[in-house]
C-alpha cells in the first residue's frame, strides 16, 4: 500500500456491517469469510477504505454497540484468524480498514459491569459512574435515545444505586475519571492496532466525561484524553487514523481536531441534513450557510461526509423549523420518525429518483471531505420501517435475484433479518448481479464517478470557495489544490435552470468537463453562462490555455481515461477507436476555444 501519512484525505469509505454483507458459512448471518469473498466487488467499485460496524462479543441489544468483551470477535462473525485474514486481504487490494471502537460505554453484560454491581468494594466499581441521588445530578445532559429512555440514570437492583448511561440503559457509561479506565481503553486500542487495522471510528466521543453544571458534552477533559490517545498512537504506529463521531455543531466538532494533534477526521453532521434541505427547498443557501459556519481545519485533518448511515438520518443539528421541514418532506410514512431523525435509506428518502440520487452523490463526492457510502446505497437499496429501531436500514445486502438475494445459503427463516421483498426495492428488482449487467445502472454510474473523483486530488485535499451565481438554485463552488482548479455546479431544482457564474478571475481558462473530457467555451469578461437540465450537475477542470499544446495533451490524457471507464462499463469493443476519436475531438475543441471569445 502507498505510504502516505495523509491517505485518509483521499479515502472513499464504504461503511458496512459484517452480519449484513455476505454469509460465507451458510448460517444466515454474514461473516468475515463472506466479506473476504466480496472484497473483489468492493475493489471493483473503487472504494479504498472500509469502515466496519462493531463485530465484538455482544448481546446485540444495540447491534453490537453494546460490547461485552473488547478483545473477542462475536463467534457468529468468525474468529480472530478470520479477522486478520480479512485485514490482510483488504490491504492486498489497497483497501484500508477502519474499525469501530465504542469507548464511551460497555454492555451491562460486560464482566466489568457484572463485577462492579456485585459489590461497592469491587475493583471494577469505579469503572462506572454511580449515584444515590439521580434527580439532581448532571441534569443539564440531554437524553439522546429519547424514544426509549426517560433518564440518563438507571437503577441497578443488584448494587442498589443508580448508574450513568447516555444511550440505552443496558449501556452503562465508563468512568473516565478513573485512570485505570483510561489506561485500559488505550490498551484496547493498541490491541486492535496490532491486528493491522488502519484506524478507528470513535463512537459517541463527546460524552466521555461528566461535570456538574455542564451538558456533559465536549468537555476539556475529553479533549485531553483524546490527545493522549493520539500521542500513544503516533509514538508506536505510522499512518493510523482516529475518526470522531461527534454529532455537534461545526465549531464544536472542530474542537476534536485540536491543533492537528487530536482526531484526524470527524463527521460533518450538520452538513448532511442541509444537503437534503437544499434539495427539497431547491435552494443552495442552507449548504452555503453551514459551510460558512464551518471553521478552517488543520492541514492534516479531514472531514468525513455522508448522506446516510446505519442510524436514523439524524436531525439533532438543525433548528426546530428546519426539523419540521425535514419531517414534512422526508418522513411521510407514519413509522419513519425515530428519536430526532428519520429511519429511511437513501433511495426511499427521495422516492428512488435517479436524477436526485446522482445529484446527491455529485455533492457528496465533491464537497470537502472523504465521502462515505453506506452499503447497498450504491444500488439504491430500500428499507423496512416495520423492523423496529434502526433495523430497517440494516437488512441483508442484495447480491442477486436468487434465493435469499444471494446473501446466504441458509433457510430463509434463518436469516438474521428479513430481506427487503417489496416490488419496488425487493431483491428481485435491486441487486448487484442485475446492475452489473446493465450499463446504465446506478452501480455502474457510481463506479464511474468514484473513478473520476479518484483522479483529482483537489476533491479530497483542495480548498472550497463558493462561486457567485445569478440563480440560488445552483450550488456552485471551486475546489483548488496545487495546479488543479475544479469547478462544480449542481442544479438543486427539478426544473431546467439557467445560471450566470462570476468566473472573472479565471478569464481565458477553458472549462473541461470531467466525465467526457469535453471542453466548453473559454471564460471571458462576461458572466459565464450555463444551462442545466433538472437536477443536473457539471464537474469541470478550469484549464489554463496560455500553452494550448500542453493543455490539449493533458485534456486528451484525462479524457482518454474517462473514455476507458465508460467503455469498460458498456462492455463495447472498439475502445481504441473511440479514444482516438475523442482525442481528435478535444484537440479540435481546444483549438477552436482558444480562438473563440466567450461571454
Ligand atoms: C452511535 C452509533 O452510531 C449508534 O448506532 C449507537 O446506537 C450509539 N452510538 C450508541 O453506541
Coordinates of C-alpha atoms and ligand atoms in Angstrom, one line a residue:
X1 CA 0.0 0.0 0.0
X2 CA 1.0 3.5 -0.7
X3 CA 2.9 5.1 2.3
X4 CA 1.2 8.4 2.5
X5 CA 0.5 9.7 6.0
X6 CA -2.4 11.7 4.7
X7 CA -4.0 8.7 2.9
X8 CA -7.4 9.4 4.6
X9 CA -7.7 12.6 2.7
X10 CA -8.1 10.7 -0.5
X11 CA -10.3 8.0 1.1
X12 CA -13.6 6.8 -0.4
X13 CA -15.1 5.0 2.5
X14 CA -17.6 2.1 2.4
X15 CA -19.5 1.5 5.6
X16 CA -20.7 -2.0 6.2
X17 CA -21.9 -4.4 8.7
X18 CA -20.2 -7.9 8.6
X19 CA -23.5 -9.5 9.5
X20 CA -25.3 -7.9 6.6
X21 CA -22.8 -8.3 3.8
X22 CA -22.3 -11.9 2.8
X23 CA -22.8 -15.2 4.6
X24 CA -19.8 -17.4 3.9
X25 CA -20.7 -20.2 6.3
X26 CA -24.4 -20.7 5.5
X27 CA -25.9 -19.9 8.9
X28 CA -27.9 -16.9 7.9
X29 CA -25.5 -14.3 9.3
X30 CA -22.9 -12.5 7.4
X31 CA -19.3 -13.2 8.5
X32 CA -15.6 -12.4 7.8
X33 CA -15.3 -15.3 5.5
X34 CA -18.1 -14.0 3.4
X35 CA -16.7 -10.4 3.5
X36 CA -13.4 -11.7 2.2
X37 CA -15.2 -13.3 -0.7
X38 CA -16.7 -10.0 -1.6
X39 CA -13.6 -7.8 -1.4
X40 CA -13.2 -8.0 -5.2
X41 CA -16.6 -6.5 -5.6
X42 CA -15.6 -3.5 -3.4
X43 CA -12.3 -3.2 -5.2
X44 CA -14.1 -3.1 -8.5
X45 CA -16.5 -0.5 -7.1
X46 CA -13.4 1.6 -6.5
X47 CA -13.6 2.3 -2.8
X48 CA -10.3 2.4 -0.9
X49 CA -11.4 2.2 2.7
X50 CA -13.8 0.0 4.7
X51 CA -15.5 1.2 7.9
X52 CA -16.7 -1.9 9.8
X53 CA -19.5 -1.6 12.2
X54 CA -19.0 -3.3 15.6
X55 CA -18.1 -7.0 15.4
X56 CA -17.2 -7.7 19.0
X57 CA -18.7 -10.0 21.6
X58 CA -22.0 -8.5 22.4
X59 CA -25.6 -9.4 23.5
X60 CA -26.6 -7.3 20.4
X61 CA -29.2 -5.2 22.1
X62 CA -27.8 -2.2 20.2
X63 CA -26.5 -4.1 17.2
X64 CA -23.0 -4.5 18.7
X65 CA -22.6 -1.0 20.1
X66 CA -23.1 -2.8 23.4
X67 CA -19.7 -4.6 23.8
X68 CA -19.3 -7.3 26.4
X69 CA -15.7 -8.2 25.5
X70 CA -13.4 -5.8 23.7
X71 CA -10.9 -8.5 22.7
X72 CA -13.2 -11.1 21.2
X73 CA -15.0 -11.3 17.9
X74 CA -18.6 -12.4 18.0
X75 CA -18.4 -16.1 17.1
X76 CA -21.3 -15.6 14.6
X77 CA -18.9 -13.4 12.5
X78 CA -15.8 -15.6 12.7
X79 CA -12.6 -15.9 14.6
X80 CA -9.6 -13.6 15.2
X81 CA -7.8 -15.6 12.5
X82 CA -10.6 -14.8 10.0
X83 CA -10.4 -11.1 11.0
X84 CA -6.7 -10.9 10.5
X85 CA -7.0 -12.6 7.1
X86 CA -9.7 -10.1 6.2
X87 CA -7.4 -7.2 7.0
X88 CA -4.6 -8.7 5.0
X89 CA -6.8 -9.4 2.0
X90 CA -8.2 -5.9 2.1
X91 CA -4.7 -4.4 2.2
X92 CA -3.7 -6.6 -0.7
X93 CA -6.4 -4.8 -2.7
X94 CA -5.2 -1.4 -1.5
X95 CA -8.2 -1.1 0.8
X96 CA -7.7 0.3 4.3
X97 CA -9.7 -0.9 7.3
X98 CA -11.3 1.4 9.9
X99 CA -13.0 -0.4 12.8
X100 CA -15.5 0.8 15.4
X101 CA -14.3 1.5 18.9
X102 CA -17.1 2.1 21.4
X103 CA -15.2 3.8 24.1
X104 CA -17.9 5.7 25.9
X105 CA -19.8 2.7 27.3
X106 CA -20.0 -1.1 27.5
X107 CA -22.8 -3.6 27.6
X108 CA -24.2 -4.3 31.1
X109 CA -23.2 -7.9 30.3
X110 CA -19.5 -6.9 30.3
X111 CA -17.7 -8.6 33.1
X112 CA -16.5 -5.3 34.4
X113 CA -20.1 -4.2 35.0
X114 CA -21.1 -7.6 36.3
X115 CA -18.3 -7.4 38.8
X116 CA -18.9 -3.7 39.6
X117 CA -22.6 -4.3 40.5
X118 CA -21.8 -7.2 42.8
X119 CA -20.0 -5.1 45.4
X120 CA -19.4 -1.5 46.0
X121 CA -15.9 -2.5 47.1
X122 CA -15.1 -4.3 43.9
X123 CA -12.1 -3.0 41.9
X124 CA -14.4 -2.6 38.9
X125 CA -16.9 -0.4 40.8
X126 CA -15.1 2.7 39.8
X127 CA -15.2 1.7 36.1
X128 CA -18.7 3.1 36.0
X129 CA -20.5 6.2 37.4
X130 CA -22.8 5.7 40.3
X131 CA -25.1 7.9 42.5
X132 CA -27.8 7.6 45.1
X133 CA -29.4 10.8 44.0
X134 CA -30.1 10.9 40.3
X135 CA -32.6 13.7 40.5
X136 CA -30.1 16.5 40.9
X137 CA -27.1 15.1 39.1
X138 CA -26.0 16.1 35.7
X139 CA -29.4 17.5 35.0
X140 CA -28.3 19.5 32.0
X141 CA -27.3 16.5 30.0
X142 CA -29.9 15.8 27.2
X143 CA -31.3 12.3 26.6
X144 CA -30.2 11.0 23.2
X145 CA -32.4 8.0 22.7
X146 CA -35.5 9.9 23.7
X147 CA -37.9 7.4 22.2
X148 CA -36.7 4.7 24.6
X149 CA -35.2 6.3 27.7
X150 CA -36.5 8.9 30.1
X151 CA -33.4 9.5 32.2
X152 CA -29.6 9.2 31.8
X153 CA -29.6 7.3 35.2
X154 CA -30.8 3.7 35.6
X155 CA -31.5 1.8 38.8
X156 CA -29.3 -1.2 39.4
X157 CA -31.3 -3.5 41.7
X158 CA -28.2 -5.6 42.5
X159 CA -26.0 -2.9 44.0
X160 CA -28.9 -0.6 44.8
X161 CA -27.5 2.5 43.2
X162 CA -28.1 4.4 40.0
X163 CA -25.6 4.2 37.2
X164 CA -25.0 6.8 34.4
X165 CA -25.7 6.0 30.7
X166 CA -26.0 8.4 27.7
X167 CA -27.6 5.8 25.4
X168 CA -29.7 2.7 26.3
X169 CA -29.9 1.8 29.9
X170 CA -28.2 -1.5 29.1
X171 CA -25.1 0.5 28.1
X172 CA -23.5 1.9 31.3
X173 CA -21.0 4.7 30.6
X174 CA -17.4 4.1 31.5
X175 CA -15.9 6.4 34.2
X176 CA -13.1 8.3 32.5
X177 CA -12.2 10.0 35.8
X178 CA -10.7 6.6 36.7
X179 CA -7.1 6.5 35.4
X180 CA -7.4 2.7 35.1
X181 CA -10.3 3.0 32.7
X182 CA -8.3 5.5 30.6
X183 CA -5.3 3.1 30.5
X184 CA -7.5 0.1 29.8
X185 CA -9.1 1.6 26.8
X186 CA -5.7 2.7 25.5
X187 CA -4.6 -0.9 25.7
X188 CA -7.7 -2.0 23.8
X189 CA -6.8 0.5 21.0
X190 CA -3.2 -0.9 20.9
X191 CA -4.6 -4.5 20.9
X192 CA -6.5 -3.8 17.7
X193 CA -3.8 -1.8 16.1
X194 CA -1.6 -4.8 16.4
X195 CA -4.0 -6.7 14.1
X196 CA -3.1 -4.3 11.3
X197 CA -6.2 -2.1 11.2
X198 CA -5.7 1.4 9.9
X199 CA -7.8 3.3 12.4
X200 CA -10.9 3.7 14.5
X201 CA -14.2 5.4 14.4
X202 CA -14.5 6.6 17.9
X203 CA -18.2 6.1 18.8
X204 CA -20.0 8.7 20.9
X205 CA -16.8 10.6 21.7
X206 CA -18.2 13.8 23.2
X207 CA -19.6 12.1 26.3
X208 CA -16.6 10.5 27.9
X209 CA -16.5 12.8 31.0
X210 CA -19.3 14.2 33.2
X211 CA -19.1 17.5 35.0
X212 CA -21.8 19.0 37.2
X213 CA -23.4 22.2 35.8
X214 CA -22.5 21.4 32.2
X215 CA -24.3 19.4 29.5
X216 CA -21.5 16.8 29.8
X217 CA -20.5 17.1 26.2
X218 CA -17.2 18.2 24.6
X219 CA -15.6 18.8 28.0
X220 CA -11.9 19.9 28.1
X221 CA -11.1 16.6 29.9
X222 CA -12.4 14.6 26.9
X223 CA -10.1 16.5 24.6
X224 CA -7.2 15.9 26.8
X225 CA -7.8 12.2 26.9
X226 CA -8.2 12.1 23.1
X227 CA -4.9 13.9 22.7
X228 CA -3.3 11.3 25.0
X229 CA -4.7 8.5 22.7
X230 CA -3.3 10.3 19.7
X231 CA 0.1 10.7 21.3
X232 CA 0.3 7.0 22.1
X233 CA -0.9 6.1 18.6
X234 CA 1.7 8.4 16.9
X235 CA 4.5 7.1 19.1
X236 CA 4.2 3.5 18.1
X237 CA 2.4 3.4 14.8
X238 CA 2.5 5.0 11.4
X239 CA -0.4 6.4 9.4
X240 CA -3.2 5.3 11.7
X241 CA -6.3 7.3 12.0
X242 CA -8.9 8.4 14.6
X243 CA -12.3 9.4 13.3
X244 CA -14.5 11.2 15.8
X245 CA -18.2 10.5 15.9
X246 CA -19.3 13.8 17.4
X247 CA -22.8 14.8 16.4
X248 CA -22.3 18.5 17.2
X249 CA -22.3 22.0 15.6
X250 CA -19.4 22.7 13.3
X251 CA -17.5 24.8 15.9
X252 CA -17.7 22.1 18.5
X253 CA -16.8 19.3 16.1
X254 CA -13.8 21.3 15.0
X255 CA -12.5 21.1 18.6
X256 CA -12.0 17.3 18.0
X257 CA -9.2 18.1 15.5
X258 CA -7.3 20.1 18.3
X259 CA -4.4 21.7 16.7
X260 CA -4.0 18.7 14.4
X261 CA -3.0 16.7 17.4
X262 CA -6.3 15.1 18.3
X263 CA -8.6 13.2 15.8
X264 CA -7.5 13.1 12.2
X265 CA -11.1 13.0 10.9
X266 CA -14.6 13.9 12.1
X267 CA -18.0 13.5 10.6
X268 CA -19.6 16.7 9.3
X269 CA -23.0 16.0 10.9
X270 CA -24.6 19.5 10.2
X271 CA -23.8 19.4 6.5
X272 CA -25.8 16.2 5.9
X273 CA -29.4 17.3 6.6
X274 CA -28.7 20.6 4.8
X275 CA -27.9 18.7 1.6
X276 CA -31.4 17.2 1.9
X277 CA -32.9 20.6 2.7
X278 CA -31.2 22.2 -0.2
X279 CA -32.6 19.6 -2.5
X280 CA -36.2 20.0 -1.4
X281 CA -36.1 23.7 -1.0
X282 CA -34.3 23.9 -4.3
X283 CA -32.0 26.4 -2.7
X284 CA -28.3 26.4 -2.2
X285 CA -28.5 28.7 0.9
X286 CA -28.6 26.0 3.7
X287 CA -25.5 24.4 2.3
X288 CA -23.6 27.6 1.8
X289 CA -24.6 28.9 5.2
X290 CA -23.4 25.8 7.1
X291 CA -20.1 25.7 5.3
X292 CA -19.8 29.4 6.1
X293 CA -20.1 28.4 9.8
X294 CA -17.5 25.7 9.5
X295 CA -14.1 26.9 10.6
X296 CA -10.9 26.1 8.7
X297 CA -9.5 22.8 10.0
X298 CA -5.8 22.0 10.5
X299 CA -3.8 21.0 7.4
X300 CA -3.5 17.3 8.5
X301 CA -7.2 16.9 9.3
X302 CA -10.2 15.9 7.2
X303 CA -14.0 15.8 7.2
X304 CA -15.9 12.6 6.8
X305 CA -19.0 13.4 4.8
X306 CA -22.0 11.2 4.2
X307 CA -25.6 11.1 3.1
X308 CA -26.8 8.1 5.1
X309 CA -25.5 5.6 7.6
X310 CA -26.7 2.7 9.8
X311 CA -28.6 5.1 12.1
X312 CA -31.6 7.2 11.6
X313 CA -31.0 10.4 9.5
X314 CA -30.2 12.5 12.5
X315 CA -31.8 15.9 12.8
X316 CA -30.1 17.0 16.0
X317 CA -28.0 19.6 14.3
X318 CA -30.9 21.7 12.8
X319 CA -33.3 24.3 14.2
X320 CA -36.8 23.3 15.1
X321 CA -38.3 24.8 12.0
X322 CA -35.7 23.0 9.8
X323 CA -36.6 19.7 11.6
X324 CA -40.3 20.3 10.9
X325 CA -39.4 20.9 7.3
X326 CA -37.3 17.8 7.0
X327 CA -40.1 15.6 8.6
X328 CA -42.7 17.0 6.3
X329 CA -40.6 16.4 3.3
X330 CA -38.9 13.1 4.1
X331 CA -40.9 11.3 6.8
X332 CA -44.3 10.8 5.3
X333 CA -44.6 7.2 6.5
X334 CA -46.1 7.1 10.0
X335 CA -43.2 4.9 11.1
X336 CA -40.4 6.8 9.6
X337 CA -39.6 9.0 12.6
X338 CA -37.2 7.8 15.3
X339 CA -35.7 9.8 18.1
X340 CA -34.8 13.1 16.4
X341 CA -34.5 11.6 13.0
X342 CA -35.8 9.6 10.0
X343 CA -35.2 5.9 9.6
X344 CA -35.0 5.6 5.9
X345 CA -32.3 4.5 3.5
X346 CA -31.2 7.0 0.8
X347 CA -33.2 5.8 -2.2
X348 CA -36.6 5.7 -0.3
X349 CA -36.0 9.2 1.0
X350 CA -36.1 10.5 -2.5
X351 CA -38.6 8.1 -3.9
X352 CA -36.0 6.4 -5.9
X353 CA -35.5 9.5 -8.1
X354 CA -32.5 8.6 -10.2
X355 CA -31.5 12.2 -11.1
X356 CA -31.8 13.2 -7.4
X357 CA -29.6 10.2 -6.4
X358 CA -27.0 11.2 -8.9
X359 CA -27.1 14.9 -7.8
X360 CA -26.8 13.9 -4.1
X361 CA -23.7 11.9 -5.0
X362 CA -22.3 14.7 -7.0
X363 CA -22.5 16.9 -3.9
X364 CA -21.2 14.1 -1.7
X365 CA -18.2 13.4 -4.0
X366 CA -17.2 17.0 -4.5
X367 CA -17.7 18.8 -1.1
X368 CA -14.7 19.0 1.2
X369 CA -14.0 15.7 2.9
X370 CA -13.8 12.0 2.4
X371 CA -17.2 10.6 1.2
X372 CA -18.8 7.6 2.9
X373 CA -21.1 5.2 1.0
X374 CA -23.4 3.1 3.2
X375 CA -23.5 -0.5 1.9
X376 CA -26.3 -1.1 -0.6
X377 CA -26.8 2.6 -1.3
X378 CA -24.6 2.1 -4.4
X379 CA -27.5 0.0 -5.7
X380 CA -30.3 2.2 -4.3
X381 CA -31.4 -0.5 -1.9
X382 CA -34.6 0.0 0.1
X383 CA -35.6 -0.3 3.8
X384 CA -38.2 -1.8 6.0
X385 CA -39.5 0.6 8.6
X386 CA -41.5 -2.2 10.3
X387 CA -38.4 -3.9 11.7
X388 CA -38.2 -1.6 14.7
X389 CA -35.3 0.6 16.0
X390 CA -32.9 1.1 13.1
X391 CA -33.0 -2.4 11.9
X392 CA -34.9 -1.4 8.8
X393 CA -31.8 0.1 7.2
X394 CA -29.6 -2.9 8.1
X395 CA -31.2 -5.7 6.0
X396 CA -29.1 -8.2 4.0
X397 CA -27.1 -7.0 1.0
X398 CA -28.9 -7.8 -2.2
X399 CA -26.4 -9.7 -4.5
X400 CA -28.7 -11.5 -6.9
X401 CA -32.4 -12.2 -7.6
X402 CA -32.0 -15.8 -6.4
X403 CA -32.9 -17.3 -3.1
X404 CA -32.0 -15.1 -0.1
X405 CA -30.9 -12.4 -2.5
X406 CA -27.7 -14.5 -3.0
X407 CA -26.7 -13.3 0.5
X408 CA -26.9 -16.7 2.2
X409 CA -27.5 -20.4 1.6
X410 CA -29.4 -20.8 4.8
X411 CA -33.1 -21.4 5.0
X412 CA -34.8 -18.1 4.6
X413 CA -36.3 -18.3 8.0
X414 CA -32.8 -18.5 9.5
X415 CA -31.6 -15.1 8.1
X416 CA -30.6 -12.6 10.8
X417 CA -33.2 -10.2 9.4
X418 CA -35.8 -10.4 6.7
X419 CA -34.9 -9.5 3.2
X420 CA -36.5 -6.5 1.5
X421 CA -39.1 -8.1 -0.7
X422 CA -41.4 -5.3 -1.8
X423 CA -41.9 -4.9 -5.6
X424 CA -40.1 -1.6 -5.7
X425 CA -36.9 -2.3 -3.7
X426 CA -37.1 -6.1 -3.3
X427 CA -34.0 -8.1 -4.2
X428 CA -35.5 -9.3 -7.4
X429 CA -35.6 -5.7 -8.6
X430 CA -32.5 -4.3 -7.0
X431 CA -29.4 -6.5 -6.9
X432 CA -25.7 -6.4 -7.8
X433 CA -25.9 -9.0 -10.5
X434 CA -28.6 -7.2 -12.4
X435 CA -27.0 -3.8 -12.1
X436 CA -23.6 -5.2 -13.2
X437 CA -25.0 -6.3 -16.5
X438 CA -27.0 -3.0 -17.0
X439 CA -24.6 -0.4 -18.3
X440 CA -26.9 2.4 -17.2
X441 CA -27.4 1.1 -13.7
X442 CA -26.8 3.2 -10.6
X443 CA -24.0 0.8 -9.6
X444 CA -22.1 1.5 -12.9
X445 CA -22.8 5.2 -12.5
X446 CA -21.3 5.1 -9.0
X447 CA -18.3 3.2 -10.2
X448 CA -17.6 5.7 -13.0
X449 CA -17.9 8.7 -10.7
X450 CA -15.8 7.2 -8.0
X451 CA -13.1 6.6 -10.6
X452 CA -13.3 10.2 -11.8
X453 CA -13.1 11.5 -8.3
X454 CA -10.0 9.5 -7.6
X455 CA -8.1 11.2 -10.5
X456 CA -8.3 14.7 -8.9
X457 CA -6.6 15.3 -5.6
X458 CA -8.5 18.6 -5.2
X459 CA -11.6 16.7 -4.2
X460 CA -10.0 15.3 -1.1
X461 CA -7.5 18.0 -0.4
X462 CA -8.5 21.2 -2.0
X463 CA -9.9 24.4 -0.6
X464 CA -13.6 25.3 -1.0
X465 CA -14.8 28.6 -2.4
X466 CA -18.5 29.2 -3.4
X467 CA -19.0 30.9 -6.7
X468 CA -21.5 33.7 -7.0
X469 CA -24.3 32.8 -9.4
X470 CA -27.3 34.6 -10.6
X471 CA -29.5 31.7 -9.5
X472 CA -29.7 30.4 -5.9
X473 CA -30.9 27.1 -7.2
X474 CA -27.5 26.4 -8.5
X475 CA -24.9 25.3 -5.9
X476 CA -21.6 26.2 -7.4
X477 CA -18.1 26.0 -5.9
X478 CA -14.4 25.8 -6.6
X479 CA -12.1 23.1 -5.3
X480 CA -8.5 24.1 -5.7
X481 CA -5.3 22.2 -4.9
X482 CA -1.8 22.8 -6.3
X483 CA -2.3 23.2 -10.0
X484 CA -5.8 21.7 -10.1
X485 CA -8.8 24.1 -10.2
X486 CA -12.1 22.3 -10.3
X487 CA -15.5 24.0 -10.8
X488 CA -18.6 22.1 -9.6
X489 CA -22.1 23.3 -10.4
X490 CA -25.2 21.5 -9.1
X491 CA -28.8 22.2 -10.1
X492 CA -30.9 21.6 -6.9
X493 CA -34.1 22.3 -8.9
X494 CA -36.4 19.8 -10.5
X495 CA -36.8 22.1 -13.5
X496 CA -34.3 23.3 -16.1
X497 CA -32.3 26.3 -15.0
X498 CA -30.1 28.9 -16.4
X499 CA -27.3 30.5 -14.4
X500 CA -24.6 33.1 -14.9
X501 CA -21.4 32.4 -12.9
X502 CA -18.9 35.0 -11.8
X503 CA -15.7 33.4 -13.1
X504 CA -13.9 36.7 -14.0
X505 CA -10.8 35.6 -12.1
X506 CA -10.4 32.7 -14.5
X507 CA -10.5 34.7 -17.7
X508 CA -9.1 32.8 -20.6
X509 CA -9.4 29.4 -18.8
X510 CA -11.0 26.6 -20.6
X511 CA -13.6 24.5 -18.6
X512 CA -13.1 20.9 -19.4
X513 CA -15.9 18.6 -18.3
X514 CA -14.5 15.7 -16.3
X515 CA -16.8 12.9 -17.5
X516 CA -16.5 13.1 -21.2
X517 CA -13.4 15.4 -21.4
X518 CA -15.4 17.9 -23.5
X519 CA -14.1 21.4 -23.5
X520 CA -16.6 24.3 -23.0
X521 CA -16.1 27.8 -24.4
X522 CA -13.3 29.8 -22.9
X523 CA -14.1 32.0 -19.9
X524 CA -14.3 35.7 -21.0
X525 CA -15.1 39.1 -19.5
X526 CA -18.8 38.5 -19.2
X527 CA -20.6 36.2 -16.6
X528 CA -20.2 32.6 -17.7
X529 CA -23.5 31.2 -18.8
X530 CA -24.6 27.7 -18.2
X531 CA -27.9 25.9 -18.6
X532 CA -28.9 22.8 -16.6
X533 CA -31.5 20.1 -17.1
X534 CA -33.4 19.1 -14.0
X535 CA -31.1 18.1 -11.1
X536 CA -28.2 18.1 -13.5
X537 CA -24.6 18.9 -12.5
X538 CA -21.2 19.7 -14.1
X539 CA -17.7 18.8 -12.9
X540 CA -15.2 21.0 -14.7
X541 CA -11.5 21.4 -14.6
X542 CA -10.5 25.0 -15.4
X543 CA -7.6 24.6 -17.8
X544 CA -5.0 27.2 -18.5
X545 CA -4.8 27.9 -22.2
X546 CA -1.6 30.0 -22.3
X547 CA 0.1 26.9 -23.6
X548 CA -2.5 25.2 -25.7
X549 CA -0.3 22.3 -26.7
X550 CA 0.3 21.2 -23.2
X551 CA -3.3 21.8 -22.2
X552 CA -4.6 19.8 -25.0
X553 CA -2.3 17.0 -24.1
X554 CA -3.5 17.0 -20.6
X555 CA -7.1 17.1 -21.6
X556 CA -6.6 14.3 -24.1
X557 CA -5.0 12.2 -21.3
X558 CA -7.8 12.7 -18.8
X559 CA -10.5 12.3 -21.4
X560 CA -8.9 9.1 -22.6
X561 CA -9.1 7.8 -19.1
X562 CA -12.7 8.8 -18.8
X563 CA -13.5 7.0 -22.1
X564 CA -11.6 4.0 -20.8
X565 CA -14.0 3.9 -17.8
X566 CA -17.2 4.2 -19.8
X567 CA -16.1 1.7 -22.5
X568 CA -15.3 -0.9 -19.8
X569 CA -18.7 -0.4 -18.3
X570 CA -20.7 -0.7 -21.5
X571 CA -18.5 -3.6 -22.5
X572 CA -18.2 -2.5 -26.1
X573 CA -15.1 -3.2 -28.1
X574 CA -13.5 -0.5 -30.3
X575 CA -12.1 1.3 -27.3
X576 CA -9.0 2.4 -29.2
X577 CA -11.1 3.8 -32.0
X578 CA -13.3 5.7 -29.5
X579 CA -10.2 7.0 -27.7
X580 CA -8.7 8.3 -30.9
X581 CA -11.9 9.9 -31.9
X582 CA -12.1 11.7 -28.5
X583 CA -8.5 12.8 -28.8
X584 CA -9.3 14.3 -32.2
X585 CA -12.4 15.9 -30.8
X586 CA -10.7 17.5 -27.9
X587 CA -7.8 18.8 -30.0
X588 CA -10.3 20.5 -32.3
X589 CA -12.3 21.9 -29.4
X590 CA -9.2 23.2 -27.6
X591 CA -8.0 24.9 -30.8
X592 CA -11.4 26.3 -31.6
X593 CA -11.9 27.6 -28.0
X594 CA -8.6 29.3 -27.8
X595 CA -9.7 31.3 -30.8
X596 CA -13.2 31.9 -29.5
X597 CA -14.0 34.8 -27.2
X598 CA -16.9 33.7 -24.9
X599 CA -19.4 35.8 -23.0
Ligands
LIG1 C1 -23.7 5.9 17.8 C2 -23.9 4.8 16.8 O1 -23.9 5.2 15.5 C3 -25.3 4.2 17.2 O2 -25.6 3.2 16.3 C4 -25.3 3.6 18.6 O3 -26.5 3.2 18.9 C5 -24.9 4.7 19.6 N1 -23.7 5.5 19.1 C6 -24.5 4.2 20.9 O4 -23.4 3.4 20.8

